[in-house]
GROMACS .gro file of C-alpha atoms in nm:
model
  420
    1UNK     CA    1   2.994   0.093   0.028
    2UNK     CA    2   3.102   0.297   0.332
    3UNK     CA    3   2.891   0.571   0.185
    4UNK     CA    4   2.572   0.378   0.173
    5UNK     CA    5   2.632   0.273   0.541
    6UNK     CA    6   2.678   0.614   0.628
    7UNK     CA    7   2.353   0.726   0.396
    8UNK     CA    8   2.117   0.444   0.612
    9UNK     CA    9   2.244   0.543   0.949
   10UNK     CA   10   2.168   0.883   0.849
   11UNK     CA   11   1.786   0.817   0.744
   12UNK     CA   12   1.763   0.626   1.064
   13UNK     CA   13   1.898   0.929   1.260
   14UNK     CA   14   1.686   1.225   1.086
   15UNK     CA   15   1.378   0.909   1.129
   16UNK     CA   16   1.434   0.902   1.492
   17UNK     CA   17   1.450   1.278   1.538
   18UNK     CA   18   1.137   1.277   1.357
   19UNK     CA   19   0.973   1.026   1.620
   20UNK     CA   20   1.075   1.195   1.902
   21UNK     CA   21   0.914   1.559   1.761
   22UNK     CA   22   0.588   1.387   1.670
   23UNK     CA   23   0.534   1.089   1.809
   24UNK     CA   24   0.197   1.165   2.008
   25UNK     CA   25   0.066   1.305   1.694
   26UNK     CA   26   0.164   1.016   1.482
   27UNK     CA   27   0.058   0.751   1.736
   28UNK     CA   28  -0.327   0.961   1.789
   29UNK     CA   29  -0.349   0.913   1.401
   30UNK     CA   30  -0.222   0.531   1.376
   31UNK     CA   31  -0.440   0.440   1.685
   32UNK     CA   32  -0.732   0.637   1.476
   33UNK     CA   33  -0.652   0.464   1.148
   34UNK     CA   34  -0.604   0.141   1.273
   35UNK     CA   35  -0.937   0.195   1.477
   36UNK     CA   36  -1.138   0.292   1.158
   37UNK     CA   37  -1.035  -0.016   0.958
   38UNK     CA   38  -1.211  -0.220   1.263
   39UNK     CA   39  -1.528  -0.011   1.261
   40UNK     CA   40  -1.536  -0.072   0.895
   41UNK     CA   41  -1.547  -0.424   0.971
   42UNK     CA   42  -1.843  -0.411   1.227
   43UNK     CA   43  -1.985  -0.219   0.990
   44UNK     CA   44  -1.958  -0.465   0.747
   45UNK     CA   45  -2.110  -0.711   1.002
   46UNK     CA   46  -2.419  -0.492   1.102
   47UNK     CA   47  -2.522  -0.393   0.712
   48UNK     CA   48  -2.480  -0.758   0.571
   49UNK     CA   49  -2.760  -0.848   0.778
   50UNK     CA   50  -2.937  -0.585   0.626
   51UNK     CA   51  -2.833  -0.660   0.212
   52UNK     CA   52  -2.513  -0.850   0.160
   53UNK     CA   53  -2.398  -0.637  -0.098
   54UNK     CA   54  -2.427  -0.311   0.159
   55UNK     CA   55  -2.171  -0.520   0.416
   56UNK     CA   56  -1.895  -0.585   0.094
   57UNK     CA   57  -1.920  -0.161   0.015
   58UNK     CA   58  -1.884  -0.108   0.369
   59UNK     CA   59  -1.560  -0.370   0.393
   60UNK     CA   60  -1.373  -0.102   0.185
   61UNK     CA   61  -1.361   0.113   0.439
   62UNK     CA   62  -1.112  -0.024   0.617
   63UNK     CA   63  -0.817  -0.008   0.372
   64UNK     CA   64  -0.936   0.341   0.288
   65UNK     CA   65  -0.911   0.439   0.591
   66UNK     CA   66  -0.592   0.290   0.666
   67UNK     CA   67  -0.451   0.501   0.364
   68UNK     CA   68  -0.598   0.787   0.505
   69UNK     CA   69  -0.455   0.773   0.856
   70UNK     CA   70  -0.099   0.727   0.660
   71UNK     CA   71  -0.127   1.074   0.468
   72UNK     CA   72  -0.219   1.237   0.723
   73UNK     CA   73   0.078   1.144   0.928
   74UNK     CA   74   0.326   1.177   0.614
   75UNK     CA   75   0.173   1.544   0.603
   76UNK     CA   76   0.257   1.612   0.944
   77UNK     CA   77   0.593   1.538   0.897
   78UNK     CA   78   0.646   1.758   0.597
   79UNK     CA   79   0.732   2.048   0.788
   80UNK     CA   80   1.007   1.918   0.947
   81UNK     CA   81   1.238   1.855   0.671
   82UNK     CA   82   1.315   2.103   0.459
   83UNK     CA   83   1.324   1.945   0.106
   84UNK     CA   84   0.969   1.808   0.210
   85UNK     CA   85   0.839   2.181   0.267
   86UNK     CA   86   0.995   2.327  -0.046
   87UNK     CA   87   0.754   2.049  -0.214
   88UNK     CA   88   0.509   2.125  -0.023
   89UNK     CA   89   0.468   2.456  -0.124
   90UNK     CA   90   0.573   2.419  -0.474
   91UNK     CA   91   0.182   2.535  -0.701
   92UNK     CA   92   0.111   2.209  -0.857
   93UNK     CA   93   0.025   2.158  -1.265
   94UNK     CA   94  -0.318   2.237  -1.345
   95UNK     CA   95  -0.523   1.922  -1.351
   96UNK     CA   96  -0.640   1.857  -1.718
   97UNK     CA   97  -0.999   1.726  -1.613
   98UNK     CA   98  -1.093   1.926  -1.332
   99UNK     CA   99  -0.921   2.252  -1.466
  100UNK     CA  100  -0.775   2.376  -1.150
  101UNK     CA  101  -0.500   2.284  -0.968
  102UNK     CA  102  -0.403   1.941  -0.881
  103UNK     CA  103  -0.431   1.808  -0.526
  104UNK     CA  104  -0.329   1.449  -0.371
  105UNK     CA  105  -0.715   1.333  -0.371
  106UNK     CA  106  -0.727   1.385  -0.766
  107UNK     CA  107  -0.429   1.097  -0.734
  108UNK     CA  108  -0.578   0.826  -0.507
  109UNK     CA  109  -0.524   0.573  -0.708
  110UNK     CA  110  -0.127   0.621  -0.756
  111UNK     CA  111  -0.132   0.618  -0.387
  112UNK     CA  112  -0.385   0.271  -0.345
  113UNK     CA  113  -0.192   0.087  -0.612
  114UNK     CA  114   0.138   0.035  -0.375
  115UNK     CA  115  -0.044   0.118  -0.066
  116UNK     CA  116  -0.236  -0.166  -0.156
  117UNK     CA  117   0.088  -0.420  -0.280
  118UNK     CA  118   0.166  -0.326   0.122
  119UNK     CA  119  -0.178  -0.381   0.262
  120UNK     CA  120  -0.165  -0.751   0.066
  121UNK     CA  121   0.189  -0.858   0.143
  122UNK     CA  122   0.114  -0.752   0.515
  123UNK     CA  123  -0.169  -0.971   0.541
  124UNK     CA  124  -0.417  -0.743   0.613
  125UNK     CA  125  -0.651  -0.788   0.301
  126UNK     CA  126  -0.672  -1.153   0.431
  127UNK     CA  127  -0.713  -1.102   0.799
  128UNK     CA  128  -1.014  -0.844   0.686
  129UNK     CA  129  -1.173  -1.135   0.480
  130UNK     CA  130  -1.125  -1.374   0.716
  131UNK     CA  131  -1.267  -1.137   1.053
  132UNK     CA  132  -1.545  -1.073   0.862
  133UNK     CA  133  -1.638  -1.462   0.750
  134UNK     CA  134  -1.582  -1.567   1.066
  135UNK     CA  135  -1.810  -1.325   1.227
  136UNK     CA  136  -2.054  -1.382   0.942
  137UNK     CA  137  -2.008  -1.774   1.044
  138UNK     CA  138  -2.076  -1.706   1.431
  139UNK     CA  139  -2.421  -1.518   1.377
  140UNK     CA  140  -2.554  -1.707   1.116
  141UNK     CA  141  -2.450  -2.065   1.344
  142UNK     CA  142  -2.563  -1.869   1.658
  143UNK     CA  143  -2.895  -1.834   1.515
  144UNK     CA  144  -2.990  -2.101   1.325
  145UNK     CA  145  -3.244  -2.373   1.417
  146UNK     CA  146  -3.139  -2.721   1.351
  147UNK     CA  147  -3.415  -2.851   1.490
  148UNK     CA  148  -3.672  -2.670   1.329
  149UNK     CA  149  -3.455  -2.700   1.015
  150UNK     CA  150  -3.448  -2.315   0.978
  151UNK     CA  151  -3.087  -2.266   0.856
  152UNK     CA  152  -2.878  -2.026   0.680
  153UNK     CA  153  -2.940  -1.972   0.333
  154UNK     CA  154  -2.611  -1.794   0.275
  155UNK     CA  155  -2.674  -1.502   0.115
  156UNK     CA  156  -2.481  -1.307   0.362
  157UNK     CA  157  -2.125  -1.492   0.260
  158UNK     CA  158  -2.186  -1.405  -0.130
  159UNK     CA  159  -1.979  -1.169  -0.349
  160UNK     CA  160  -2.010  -1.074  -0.692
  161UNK     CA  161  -1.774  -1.363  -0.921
  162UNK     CA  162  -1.770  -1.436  -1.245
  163UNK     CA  163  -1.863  -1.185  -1.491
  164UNK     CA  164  -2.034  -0.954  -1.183
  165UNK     CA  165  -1.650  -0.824  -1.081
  166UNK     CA  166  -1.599  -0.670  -1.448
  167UNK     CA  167  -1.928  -0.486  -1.423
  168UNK     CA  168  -1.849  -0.351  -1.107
  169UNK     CA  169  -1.494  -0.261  -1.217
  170UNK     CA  170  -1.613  -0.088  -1.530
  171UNK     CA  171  -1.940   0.080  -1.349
  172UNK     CA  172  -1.680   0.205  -1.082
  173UNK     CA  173  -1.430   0.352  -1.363
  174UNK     CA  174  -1.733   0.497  -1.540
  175UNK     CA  175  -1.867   0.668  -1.220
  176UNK     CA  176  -1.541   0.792  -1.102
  177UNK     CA  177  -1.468   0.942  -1.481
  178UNK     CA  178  -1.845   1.120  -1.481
  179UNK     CA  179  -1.752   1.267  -1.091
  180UNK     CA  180  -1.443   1.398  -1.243
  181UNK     CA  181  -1.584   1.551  -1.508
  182UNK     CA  182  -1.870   1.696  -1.270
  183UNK     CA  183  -1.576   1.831  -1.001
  184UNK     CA  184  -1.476   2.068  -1.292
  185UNK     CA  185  -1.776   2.248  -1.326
  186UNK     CA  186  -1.845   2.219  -0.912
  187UNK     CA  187  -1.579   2.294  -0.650
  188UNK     CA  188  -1.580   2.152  -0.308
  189UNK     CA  189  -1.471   1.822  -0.159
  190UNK     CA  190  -1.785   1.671  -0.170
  191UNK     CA  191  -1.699   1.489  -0.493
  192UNK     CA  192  -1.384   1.435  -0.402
  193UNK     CA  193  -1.440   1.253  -0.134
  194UNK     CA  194  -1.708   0.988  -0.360
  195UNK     CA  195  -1.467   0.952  -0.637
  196UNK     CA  196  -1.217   0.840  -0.343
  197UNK     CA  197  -1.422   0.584  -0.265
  198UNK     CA  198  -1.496   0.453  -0.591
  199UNK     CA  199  -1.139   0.474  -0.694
  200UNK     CA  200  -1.110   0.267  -0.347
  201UNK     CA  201  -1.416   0.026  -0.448
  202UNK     CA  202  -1.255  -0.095  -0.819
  203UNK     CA  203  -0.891  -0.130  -0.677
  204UNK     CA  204  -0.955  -0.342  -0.342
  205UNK     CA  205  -1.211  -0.561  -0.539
  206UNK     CA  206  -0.913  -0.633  -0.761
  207UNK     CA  207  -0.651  -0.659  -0.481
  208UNK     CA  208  -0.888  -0.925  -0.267
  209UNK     CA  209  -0.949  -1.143  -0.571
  210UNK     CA  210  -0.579  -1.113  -0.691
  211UNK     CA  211  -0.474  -1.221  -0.307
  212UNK     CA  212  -0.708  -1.536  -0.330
  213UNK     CA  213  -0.601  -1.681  -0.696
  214UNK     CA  214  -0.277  -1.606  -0.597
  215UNK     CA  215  -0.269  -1.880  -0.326
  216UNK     CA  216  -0.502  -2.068  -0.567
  217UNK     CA  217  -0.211  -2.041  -0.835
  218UNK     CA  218   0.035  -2.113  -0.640
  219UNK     CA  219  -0.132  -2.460  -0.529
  220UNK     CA  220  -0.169  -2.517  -0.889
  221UNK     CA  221   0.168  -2.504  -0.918
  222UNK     CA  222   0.274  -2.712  -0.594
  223UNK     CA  223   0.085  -2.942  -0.733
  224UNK     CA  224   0.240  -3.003  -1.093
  225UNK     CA  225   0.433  -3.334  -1.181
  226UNK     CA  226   0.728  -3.102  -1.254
  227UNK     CA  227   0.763  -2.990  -0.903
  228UNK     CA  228   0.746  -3.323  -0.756
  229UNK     CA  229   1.009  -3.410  -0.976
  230UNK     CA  230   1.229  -3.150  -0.868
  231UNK     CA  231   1.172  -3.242  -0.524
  232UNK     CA  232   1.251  -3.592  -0.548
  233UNK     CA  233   1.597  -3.506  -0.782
  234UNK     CA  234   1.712  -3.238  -0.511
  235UNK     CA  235   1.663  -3.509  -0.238
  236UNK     CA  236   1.836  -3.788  -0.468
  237UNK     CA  237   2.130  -3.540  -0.494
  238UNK     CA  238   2.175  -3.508  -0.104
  239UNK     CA  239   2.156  -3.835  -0.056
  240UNK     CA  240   2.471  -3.851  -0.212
  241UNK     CA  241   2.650  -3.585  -0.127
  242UNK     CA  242   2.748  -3.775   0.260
  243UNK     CA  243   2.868  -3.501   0.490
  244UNK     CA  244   2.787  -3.206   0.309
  245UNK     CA  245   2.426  -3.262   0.228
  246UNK     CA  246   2.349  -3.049   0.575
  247UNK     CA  247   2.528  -2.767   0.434
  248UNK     CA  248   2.352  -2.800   0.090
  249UNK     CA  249   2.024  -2.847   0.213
  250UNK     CA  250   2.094  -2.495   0.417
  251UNK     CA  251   2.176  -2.291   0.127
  252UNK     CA  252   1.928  -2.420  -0.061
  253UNK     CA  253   1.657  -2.370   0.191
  254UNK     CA  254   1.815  -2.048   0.244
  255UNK     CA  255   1.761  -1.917  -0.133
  256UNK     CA  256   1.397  -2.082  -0.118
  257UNK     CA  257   1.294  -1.850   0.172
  258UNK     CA  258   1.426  -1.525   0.009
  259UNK     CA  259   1.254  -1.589  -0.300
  260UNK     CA  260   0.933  -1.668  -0.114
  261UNK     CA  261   0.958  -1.376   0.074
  262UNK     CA  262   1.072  -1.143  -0.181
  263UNK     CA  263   0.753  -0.932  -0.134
  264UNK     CA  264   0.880  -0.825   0.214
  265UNK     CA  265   1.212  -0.776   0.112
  266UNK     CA  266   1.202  -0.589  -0.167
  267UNK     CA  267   0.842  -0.514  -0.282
  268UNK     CA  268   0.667  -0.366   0.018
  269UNK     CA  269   0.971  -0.113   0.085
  270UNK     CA  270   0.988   0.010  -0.245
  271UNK     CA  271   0.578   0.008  -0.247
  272UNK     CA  272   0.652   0.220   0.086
  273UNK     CA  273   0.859   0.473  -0.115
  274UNK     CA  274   0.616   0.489  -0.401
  275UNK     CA  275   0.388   0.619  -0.138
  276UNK     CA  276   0.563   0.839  -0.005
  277UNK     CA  277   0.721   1.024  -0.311
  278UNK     CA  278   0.324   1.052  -0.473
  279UNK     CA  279   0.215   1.190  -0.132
  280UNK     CA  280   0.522   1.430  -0.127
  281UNK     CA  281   0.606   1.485  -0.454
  282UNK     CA  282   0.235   1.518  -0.638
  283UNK     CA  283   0.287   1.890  -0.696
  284UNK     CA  284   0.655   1.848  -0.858
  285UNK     CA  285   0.693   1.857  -1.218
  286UNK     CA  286   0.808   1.496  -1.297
  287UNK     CA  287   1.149   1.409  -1.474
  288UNK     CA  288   1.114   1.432  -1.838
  289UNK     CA  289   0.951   1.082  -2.001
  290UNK     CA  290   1.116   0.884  -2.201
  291UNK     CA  291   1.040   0.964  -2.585
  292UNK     CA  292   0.760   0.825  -2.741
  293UNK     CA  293   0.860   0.477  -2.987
  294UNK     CA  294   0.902   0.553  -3.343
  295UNK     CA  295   0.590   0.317  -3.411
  296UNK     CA  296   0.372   0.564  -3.220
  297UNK     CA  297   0.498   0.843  -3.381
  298UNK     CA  298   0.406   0.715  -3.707
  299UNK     CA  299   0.064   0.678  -3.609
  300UNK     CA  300  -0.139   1.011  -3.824
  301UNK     CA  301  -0.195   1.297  -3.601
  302UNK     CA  302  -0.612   1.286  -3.538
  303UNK     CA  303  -0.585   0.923  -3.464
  304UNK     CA  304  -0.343   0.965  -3.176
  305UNK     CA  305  -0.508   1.259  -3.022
  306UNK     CA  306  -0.806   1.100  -3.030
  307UNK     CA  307  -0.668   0.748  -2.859
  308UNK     CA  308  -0.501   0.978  -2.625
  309UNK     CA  309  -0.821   1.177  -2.486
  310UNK     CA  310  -1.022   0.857  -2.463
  311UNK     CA  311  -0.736   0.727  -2.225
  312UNK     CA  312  -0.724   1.058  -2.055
  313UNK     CA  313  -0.881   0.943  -1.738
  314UNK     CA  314  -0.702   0.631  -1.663
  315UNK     CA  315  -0.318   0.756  -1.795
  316UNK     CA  316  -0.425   1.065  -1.540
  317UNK     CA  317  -0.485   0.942  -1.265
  318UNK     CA  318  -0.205   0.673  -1.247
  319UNK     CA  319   0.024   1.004  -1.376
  320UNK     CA  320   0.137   1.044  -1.043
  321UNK     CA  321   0.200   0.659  -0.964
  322UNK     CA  322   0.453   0.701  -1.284
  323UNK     CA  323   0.582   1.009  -1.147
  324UNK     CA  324   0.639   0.804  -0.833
  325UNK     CA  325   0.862   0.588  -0.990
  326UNK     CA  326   1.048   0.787  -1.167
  327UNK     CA  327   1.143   0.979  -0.901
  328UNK     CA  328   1.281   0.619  -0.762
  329UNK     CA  329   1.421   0.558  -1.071
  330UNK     CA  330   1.591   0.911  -1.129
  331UNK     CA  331   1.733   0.891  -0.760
  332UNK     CA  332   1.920   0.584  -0.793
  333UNK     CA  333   1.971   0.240  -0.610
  334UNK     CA  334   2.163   0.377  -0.277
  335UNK     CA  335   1.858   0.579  -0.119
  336UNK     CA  336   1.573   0.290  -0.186
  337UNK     CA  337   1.833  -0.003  -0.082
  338UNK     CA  338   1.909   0.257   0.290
  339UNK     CA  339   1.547   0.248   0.343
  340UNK     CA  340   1.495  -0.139   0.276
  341UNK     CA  341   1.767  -0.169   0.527
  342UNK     CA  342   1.604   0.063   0.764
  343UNK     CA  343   1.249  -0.051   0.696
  344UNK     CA  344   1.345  -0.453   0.796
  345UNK     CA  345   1.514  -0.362   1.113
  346UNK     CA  346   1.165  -0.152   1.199
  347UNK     CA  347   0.968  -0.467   1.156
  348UNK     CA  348   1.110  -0.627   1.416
  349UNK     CA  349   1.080  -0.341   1.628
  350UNK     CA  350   0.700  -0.437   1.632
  351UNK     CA  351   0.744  -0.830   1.656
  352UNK     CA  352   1.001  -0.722   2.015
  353UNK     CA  353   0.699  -0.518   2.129
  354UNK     CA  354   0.429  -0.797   2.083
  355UNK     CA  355   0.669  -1.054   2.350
  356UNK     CA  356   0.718  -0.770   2.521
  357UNK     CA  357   0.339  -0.720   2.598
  358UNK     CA  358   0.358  -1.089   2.635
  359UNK     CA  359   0.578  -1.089   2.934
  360UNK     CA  360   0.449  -0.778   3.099
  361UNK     CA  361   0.054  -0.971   3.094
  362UNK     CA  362   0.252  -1.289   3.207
  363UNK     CA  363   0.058  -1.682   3.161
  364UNK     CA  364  -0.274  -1.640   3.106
  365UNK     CA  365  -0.503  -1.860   2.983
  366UNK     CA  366  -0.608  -1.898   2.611
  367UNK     CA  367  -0.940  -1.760   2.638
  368UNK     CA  368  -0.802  -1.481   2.798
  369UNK     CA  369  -0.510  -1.405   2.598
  370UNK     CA  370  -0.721  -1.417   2.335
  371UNK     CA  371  -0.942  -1.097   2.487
  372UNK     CA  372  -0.604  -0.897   2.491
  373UNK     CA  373  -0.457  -0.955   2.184
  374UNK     CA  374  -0.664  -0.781   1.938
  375UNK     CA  375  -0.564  -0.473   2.207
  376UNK     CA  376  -0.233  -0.572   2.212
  377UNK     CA  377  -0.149  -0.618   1.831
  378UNK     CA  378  -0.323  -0.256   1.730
  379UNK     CA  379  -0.108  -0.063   1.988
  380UNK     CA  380   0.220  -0.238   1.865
  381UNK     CA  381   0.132  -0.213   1.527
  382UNK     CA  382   0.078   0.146   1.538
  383UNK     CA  383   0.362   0.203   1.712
  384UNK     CA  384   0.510   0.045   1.459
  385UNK     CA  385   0.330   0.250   1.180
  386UNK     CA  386   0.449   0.561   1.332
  387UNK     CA  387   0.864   0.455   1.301
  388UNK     CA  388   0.790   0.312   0.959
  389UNK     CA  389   0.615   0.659   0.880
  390UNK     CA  390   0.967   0.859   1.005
  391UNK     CA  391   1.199   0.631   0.822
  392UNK     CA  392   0.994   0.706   0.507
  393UNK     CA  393   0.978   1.083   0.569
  394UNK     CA  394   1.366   1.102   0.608
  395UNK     CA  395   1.416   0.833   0.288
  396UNK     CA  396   1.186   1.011   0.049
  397UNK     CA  397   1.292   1.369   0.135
  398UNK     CA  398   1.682   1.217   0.018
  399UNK     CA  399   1.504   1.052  -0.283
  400UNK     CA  400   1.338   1.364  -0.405
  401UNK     CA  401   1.677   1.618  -0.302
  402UNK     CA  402   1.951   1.308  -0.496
  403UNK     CA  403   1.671   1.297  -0.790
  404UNK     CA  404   1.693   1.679  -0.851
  405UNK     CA  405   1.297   1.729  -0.761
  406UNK     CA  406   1.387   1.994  -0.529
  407UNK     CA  407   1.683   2.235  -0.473
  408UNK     CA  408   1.900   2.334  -0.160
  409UNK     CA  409   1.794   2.686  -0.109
  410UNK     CA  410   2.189   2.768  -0.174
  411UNK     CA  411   2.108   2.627  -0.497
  412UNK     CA  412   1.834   2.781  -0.574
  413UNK     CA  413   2.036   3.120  -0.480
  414UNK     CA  414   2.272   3.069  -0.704
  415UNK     CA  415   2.074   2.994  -0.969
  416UNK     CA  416   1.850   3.278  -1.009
  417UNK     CA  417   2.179   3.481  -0.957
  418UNK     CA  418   2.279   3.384  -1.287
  419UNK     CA  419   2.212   3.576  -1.591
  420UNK     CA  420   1.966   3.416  -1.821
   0.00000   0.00000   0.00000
């Protein structure tokens, strides 16, 4: 126990070290990032008016370039810890579709997949939606004509549903397998850079709908006789428990708000390390698999190669999303419970600077408040970006050193002064 303790208060030391070496970098970036994901959503604005289906490709944008803004600061910190720049400059495996060696934009989508769980649980997915239907709602409103009965047709508010999300999902995977393909016979970053965006395209299409039936699931469920049942027997039972029914009612309301919030607890900082080990840890040979089942291996030889080049593409490039985990896996409970402990005290690092900003602007009135805020919450929030970025530096460079992806240079000494 006392060991863990001392483990978290030394990622939050090496974290704050960080901040204090980088900070102007890491806060030009975050401001950048943050800034980009707004642009996306003017764009957004400006080509809907143009083709709907131009202002939903330009929405994507903004988690994309979210993402982007956090690599870029998790590279600039790799220098600074030493594990980190030993996997750094480790030669990565040779990439089997593109024939050359692997880099972190052949793995975008083990980096959206958590980025993404982060990017939902924080809300953002939802506040994009809802910025950009409300602005949609204030231009089409602004100029309509009741009177001459010239309204809104809509158009403008409509996404693909129904069976119109598959066929972009498949057209997207398609795409992004032919640019791969294309990228071995062509070098440059040109392709890169498209098959980033379509890999961004298929995956925020199914994060947004999976963030709306999720709310529309959960209603379902507040909604069921069973529920109400349970409701009305856990209010029976206090009724009768006198005195102590406070006290009950506490725990109980207690262990209802951690389980509701168990994606900020526990999912989002281990999404956060997932990150960071793929970023950091994309060249590294992975810890060994776990053996194939003896079902598959009783599957005839041609048969399995075959079913295993035809899923290839997809197996590749969530590879390093697996390797991610591992890593977490391999490493053990004590570094990714430090950094939970270390990411939650962050957070409210960011919620003391927003009533901070509040009482340095003093009573204003709501229309004006309103004018600041949007200022306001970017600046905290990439202030906080920039801590959370340190504290996951420090917590994934002890994740990949405890896990055995990279040696102490006294280590690695010693071992190639052994015979072989």
């Amino acid at each position: 126990m006392l060991k863990a303790v001392g483990e978290a208060f030394s990622v939050v030391g090496a974290g704050a070290k960080l901040w204090l070496k980088h900070w102007p970098v890491l806060l030009t970036i975050a401001l950048l990032a943050l800034a980009g994901r707004m642009g996306a959503q003017w764009a957004a604005l400006r080509l809907s008016d143009i083709y709907n289906t131009l202002g939903w490709l330009a929405l994507v944008f903004g988690p994309l370039s979210a993402v982007t803004g956090i690599v870029l600061m998790l590279y600039t910190l790799r220098h600074s810890m030493p594990a980190l720049t030993r996997a750094a400059d480790t030669t990565a495996p040779e990439d089997p579709l593109r024939h050359r060696e692997r880099r972190l934009i052949d793995m975008l989508a083990s980096v959206l997949v958590p980025f993404l769980a982060v990017y939902a649980s924080y809300g953002f997915l939802k506040e994009d939606l809802f910025r950009f239907y409300n602005s949609l709602y204030g231009e089409e409103y602004a100029q309509a004509d009741f009177f001459s009965g010239e309204l809104s047709d809509g158009s403008r508010f409509e996404i693909g549903t129904g069976w119109v999300l598959p066929v972009v999902i498949v057209s997207a995977v398609v795409l992004k397998f032919g640019l791969a393909k294309l990228e071995g016979r062509k070098s440059g970053w040109g392709l890169g850079l498209l098959g980033a965006y379509v890999e961004a395209l298929w995956l925020a299409a199914i994060a947004t709908y999976l963030t709306i039936y999720k709310d529309i699931a959960w209603d379902w469920v507040e909604s069921r006789r069973g529920v109400e049942m349970f409701v009305d027997g856990w209010e029976a039972m206090l009724s009768k428990l006198g005195p102590f029914a406070d006290v009950v009612d506490a725990v109980g309301s207690f262990a209802i708000n951690v389980a509701a919030n168990v994606d900020s607890l526990i999912i989002v900082p281990i999404a956060w390390l997932t990150v960071g080990a793929v970023v950091y840890g994309h060249k590294l040979v992975e810890p060994s698999p776990p053996p194939q089942p003896r079902l598959l291996r009783m599957v005839p030889g041609p048969v399995r190669r075959a079913g295993l080049e035809l899923s290839s593409e997809v197996t590749e490039r969530f590879h390093g999303l697996f390797g991610g985990l591992r890593q977490l896996a391999v490493a053990g409970l004590a570094p990714m419970l430090m950094f939970v402990v270390a990411f939650l005290a962050s957070k409210r690092l960011e919620d003391g600077l927003n009533e901070l900003a509040r009482w340095i602007i003093g009573p204003q009135s709501a229309s004006q408040y309103l004018a600041f805020t949007p200022h306001i919450t970017i600046f905290t929030r990439a202030i906080g970006l920039t801590v959370t970025m340190c504290l996951l530096a420090a917590a994934v460079e002890r994740v990949l050193a405890t896990g055995g992806a990279v040696r102490d240079d006294e280590e690695e000494t010693e071992r190639t002064r052994q015979p072989a």
